[in-house]
C-alpha cells in the first residue's frame, strides 16, 4: 500500500498527504479513505483551519492570563445567561431516555465493542478519546468497526435500530492526526475522526433515527462550542441531511467551561443534547490552570477527592441546574469500578458501593450516567426503575445557587504514601499501555484511562512543585522520593513478572517510567498527557512497524 499524495497544479487547490495502510487492513483502508472521503475531510479542515488556529492561540492566551496575570475565572455577564426563556431544541425520541451509557468503549477493541452493542443500555460511548489509543492502526480498526455496525456488516450484531445509541466521541482539540496533512499541515484529530464518521455513516444513522450523535471532549468555553456548531451546520449542508440532525453532549471536563455552561448550551442549542460531568479530567484541569498556586493544591485523590466534596458537588449541581433550566439532559460521570472474575467474593461490595454512589447522583437530579463494566448494568437498571422510573428528570430544578467561590473551593487534606504510590503506578502504566496500543486498562479493581492518568501525573507534579507535606510519615514530596517509588514499582513488576514478560515489555515499562519522571518534573506544566505522548518519538517508534512502507503516489 502506497502513501497517498496529490500535487495540485493550482496553488489555491487543496494539497493532501496520507500515510500508507497498516499491514493487513487494506480493505478497511480502501473503504474508509476513498477519494471522496479524503476530499470531504480536506475541505472540512481547510474550511475551519483559520478558526482552529485561533482556538489554539486563545487557549495559550487564556493560560497566560490565569498563570502570569494571576486572575481567576468568573461567570460571563451574557444575554444567554440572563435570558430566562430560551431552550435547546427538542430531542428525538431515542434520546429522551439517557439513563445509562457504557463508557470508555474503544471501537478498536472489537470483542469489547461487540459485547457493548448487545448490552441492555441506552447508549455506548464509542470512544476515540479517553479510553482509546490513537495509533494509525487503531484509528482504522475503530472507524471500520463503526462503519460495519452502521451498515449491517458486523457478524452477530442485529440491525442499527435495535442497538444502543452510538454516542461517537472524537478526539479532543489537543490531539493531532499525524498521518494526514492538508495544505502542508497535520490535521486536527477531532476533525479527522468527525469527518470520517459523518461522511460514511450520517445518512444511515439519520435514516434509522439513531444519529449522528456525539460526545464532545475537553472544550474550554462557549467559543469552542460555537466552532463545533458551525462544523455541524457545514457537514449537514454538505451531506444534505436536515439542519439539527446532529446532536452532541458536551463533557464539562475543564474548569473554564463550568463558568460558561449557559453559553455552551446556547451556542449548540439546535444541536445540543446536554452536558456531562467527568470528575478526573475536571479536577486535573484545575491543576493545569491554577496548579502553580499553592492554595489550589489538591490532596490525596483516593482519600479526599470525590463527588461529595464541595467543589465537585457544586459543579454537578450547576450542570443539573443549567441543563434542566434549558430543557437539556444533565448526565453524570462514569463508574470505573470493575467486577472481579478471580475474587468474586468482593463483587457484592463493589456493586453496593457503585449503586450507593450512583443513587446519590440520581437523587441530585441527573438524567443518566456511565459505567464501564457490563456486569454492573442489571444493578444500575434496577436502581433507575426503583428510584427514577421516568425517562428523564428534566422537571428537577435545584434552587441552590452556585458561586465562582464554590467551584474553586479546594478540599482540605494531605498527601499519603499510598496515594503517592497509586498515582505513580497509574501514570506509569497508562504510558506503558499506550506503548502497547491500548487506551485503558484494569488495575486494582478499577478501569484506568487518560482521565485517571491525567489527575495522577498532575497531582505528582503539583506536590513536587509545592513541596507537599506527607501526613503519614515525616517528609515532603520531592523528585527524589517520586523517582524512588517509580523505581520500586518497576522492580516489583519485574520480580512478579507483571508487565515484564518479555524484553520488549521491559523496555516499554522502563521507557514509561522515564517519560513519567520527565512529565512530573517539567518547569512548565504539560497541558495534556495524551498530547505529550502523541508527539513523543518513543511512542511512534513502538508503533511504526504497523505501517507498511512504500513510495508516494498521486491521487
Coordinates of N, CA, C and O in Angstrom, one line a residue, residues 251-315:
X251 N -18.9 17.3 27.3 CA -18.4 16.9 28.5 C -17.7 18.1 29.2 O -16.8 18.6 28.6
X252 N -18.2 18.5 30.4 CA -17.6 19.6 31.1 C -16.4 19.0 31.9 O -16.5 18.7 33.0
X253 N -15.3 18.9 31.2 CA -14.1 18.3 31.7 C -13.0 19.4 32.0 O -11.9 19.0 32.4
X254 N -13.4 20.6 31.8 CA -12.4 21.7 32.0 C -13.1 22.8 32.9 O -14.2 23.2 32.7
X255 N -12.3 23.2 33.9 CA -12.8 24.2 34.9 C -13.4 25.4 34.2 O -14.4 26.0 34.7
X256 N -12.8 25.9 33.1 CA -13.2 27.1 32.5 C -14.6 26.9 31.9 O -15.4 27.9 31.9
X257 N -14.9 25.8 31.4 CA -16.3 25.5 30.8 C -17.4 25.6 31.9 O -18.5 25.8 31.6
X258 N -17.0 25.3 33.1 CA -18.0 25.3 34.2 C -18.5 26.7 34.4 O -19.6 26.9 35.0
X259 N -17.8 27.7 34.0 CA -18.2 29.1 34.1 C -19.0 29.6 32.9 O -19.4 30.7 32.8
X260 N -19.2 28.7 31.9 CA -19.8 29.1 30.6 C -20.9 28.1 30.2 O -21.1 27.9 29.0
X261 N -21.5 27.4 31.1 CA -22.5 26.4 30.8 C -23.7 26.9 30.0 O -24.1 26.3 29.0
X262 N -24.3 28.0 30.4 CA -25.4 28.6 29.7 C -25.0 28.9 28.3 O -25.7 28.6 27.3
X263 N -23.8 29.5 28.1 CA -23.3 30.0 26.8 C -23.0 28.8 25.9 O -23.3 28.8 24.7
X264 N -22.5 27.7 26.5 CA -22.2 26.5 25.7 C -23.5 25.9 25.2 O -23.6 25.6 24.0
X265 N -24.5 25.8 26.0 CA -25.8 25.2 25.6 C -26.4 26.1 24.5 O -27.0 25.6 23.5
X266 N -26.3 27.4 24.7 CA -26.9 28.4 23.7 C -26.2 28.2 22.3 O -26.9 28.2 21.3
X267 N -24.9 28.2 22.3 CA -24.1 28.1 21.0 C -24.5 26.8 20.3 O -24.5 26.8 19.1
X268 N -24.8 25.8 21.0 CA -25.2 24.5 20.4 C -26.7 24.2 20.5 O -27.1 23.0 20.2
X269 N -27.5 25.2 20.7 CA -28.9 24.9 21.2 C -29.7 24.1 20.2 O -30.6 23.3 20.6
X270 N -29.4 24.2 18.9 CA -30.2 23.4 17.9 C -29.5 22.0 17.7 O -30.1 21.2 17.0
X271 N -28.4 21.8 18.3 CA -27.6 20.6 18.2 C -27.2 20.0 19.5 O -26.4 19.1 19.6
X272 N -27.9 20.5 20.6 CA -27.4 20.1 21.9 C -28.3 18.9 22.5 O -29.5 18.9 22.3
X273 N -27.6 18.0 23.2 CA -28.4 17.0 24.0 C -27.9 17.1 25.4 O -28.1 16.2 26.2
X274 N -27.2 18.2 25.8 CA -26.9 18.4 27.2 C -25.5 18.5 27.5 O -24.6 18.6 26.7
X275 N -25.2 18.4 28.8 CA -23.9 18.4 29.4 C -23.6 17.2 30.3 O -24.5 16.6 30.8
X276 N -22.3 16.9 30.5 CA -21.9 15.7 31.2 C -20.8 16.1 32.2 O -20.0 17.0 31.9
X277 N -20.8 15.5 33.4 CA -19.7 15.7 34.4 C -18.7 14.6 34.3 O -19.0 13.4 34.1
X278 N -17.4 14.9 34.4 CA -16.3 14.0 34.5 C -15.3 14.4 35.5 O -14.6 15.4 35.3
X279 N -15.2 13.7 36.6 CA -14.5 14.1 37.8 C -13.0 14.3 37.6 O -12.4 15.3 38.0
X280 N -12.3 13.3 36.9 CA -10.9 13.4 37.0 C -10.3 14.3 36.0 O -9.3 15.0 36.3
X281 N -10.8 14.4 34.7 CA -10.3 15.4 33.8 C -10.6 16.8 34.4 O -9.8 17.7 34.2
X282 N -11.7 16.9 35.0 CA -12.1 18.2 35.5 C -11.2 18.6 36.6 O -10.7 19.8 36.6
X283 N -10.9 17.7 37.5 CA -10.0 18.0 38.7 C -8.6 18.3 38.1 O -7.9 19.3 38.6
X284 N -8.1 17.6 37.1 CA -6.8 17.8 36.6 C -6.7 19.1 35.9 O -5.7 19.8 35.9
X285 N -7.8 19.6 35.3 CA -7.8 20.9 34.6 C -7.6 22.0 35.6 O -7.1 23.1 35.2
X286 N -8.1 21.9 36.8 CA -7.8 22.9 37.9 C -6.3 23.0 38.1 O -5.8 24.1 38.3
X287 N -5.6 21.9 38.2 CA -4.2 21.9 38.4 C -3.5 22.5 37.1 O -2.6 23.4 37.2
X288 N -4.0 22.2 35.9 CA -3.5 22.7 34.7 C -3.6 24.3 34.7 O -2.6 24.9 34.3
X289 N -4.7 24.8 35.1 CA -4.9 26.2 35.0 C -4.4 27.0 36.2 O -3.9 28.1 36.1
X290 N -4.5 26.4 37.4 CA -4.2 27.2 38.6 C -3.2 26.4 39.5 O -3.0 26.9 40.7
X291 N -2.6 25.3 39.1 CA -1.8 24.5 40.0 C -0.5 25.1 40.4 O 0.1 24.7 41.3
X292 N -0.1 26.2 39.7 CA 1.1 26.9 40.2 C 0.9 27.7 41.5 O 1.8 28.1 42.1
X293 N -0.4 27.8 41.9 CA -0.8 28.5 43.2 C -0.9 27.4 44.2 O -1.7 26.5 44.1
X294 N -0.3 27.6 45.4 CA -0.3 26.6 46.4 C -1.7 26.4 47.0 O -2.0 25.3 47.4
X295 N -2.5 27.5 47.0 CA -3.9 27.3 47.5 C -4.8 26.5 46.6 O -5.9 26.3 47.0
X296 N -4.3 26.1 45.5 CA -5.1 25.2 44.6 C -4.5 23.8 44.6 O -4.8 23.1 43.7
X297 N -3.8 23.5 45.6 CA -3.2 22.1 45.7 C -4.3 21.1 46.1 O -4.9 21.3 47.1
X298 N -4.5 20.1 45.3 CA -5.4 19.1 45.6 C -4.8 18.0 46.5 O -3.7 17.5 46.2
X299 N -5.5 17.5 47.5 CA -4.9 16.5 48.4 C -5.1 15.1 47.7 O -5.6 15.0 46.6
X300 N -4.6 14.1 48.4 CA -4.7 12.7 48.0 C -6.1 12.4 47.4 O -7.1 12.5 48.1
X301 N -6.2 12.1 46.1 CA -7.5 12.0 45.5 C -8.3 10.8 46.0 O -9.5 10.8 46.0
X302 N -7.6 9.7 46.3 CA -8.3 8.5 46.8 C -9.0 8.7 48.1 O -10.0 8.1 48.4
X303 N -8.4 9.6 48.9 CA -8.8 9.8 50.3 C -9.7 11.0 50.4 O -10.7 11.0 51.2
X304 N -9.4 12.0 49.7 CA -10.1 13.3 49.9 C -10.8 13.9 48.7 O -11.5 15.0 48.9
X305 N -10.8 13.3 47.6 CA -11.4 13.9 46.4 C -12.5 13.0 45.8 O -12.2 11.9 45.3
X306 N -13.7 13.4 46.0 CA -14.9 12.6 45.4 C -16.0 13.6 45.2 O -16.0 14.8 45.6
X307 N -17.1 13.1 44.7 CA -18.2 13.9 44.3 C -19.0 14.5 45.5 O -19.8 15.4 45.3
X308 N -18.7 14.1 46.7 CA -19.3 14.7 47.9 C -18.6 15.9 48.3 O -19.1 16.7 49.2
X309 N -17.4 16.2 47.8 CA -16.6 17.4 48.1 C -17.2 18.6 47.5 O -17.8 18.6 46.5
X310 N -17.1 19.7 48.2 CA -17.9 20.9 47.9 C -17.7 21.4 46.4 O -18.7 21.7 45.7
X311 N -16.4 21.4 46.0 CA -16.2 22.0 44.6 C -16.8 21.1 43.6 O -17.3 21.6 42.5
X312 N -16.8 19.8 43.8 CA -17.3 18.8 42.8 C -18.9 18.7 42.9 O -19.6 18.6 41.9
X313 N -19.3 18.7 44.2 CA -20.8 18.7 44.4 C -21.4 20.0 43.8 O -22.5 19.9 43.1
X314 N -20.8 21.1 43.9 CA -21.3 22.4 43.3 C -21.2 22.3 41.8 O -22.2 22.8 41.1
X315 N -20.2 21.7 41.3 CA -20.1 21.6 39.8 C -21.2 20.7 39.3 O -21.9 21.1 38.3

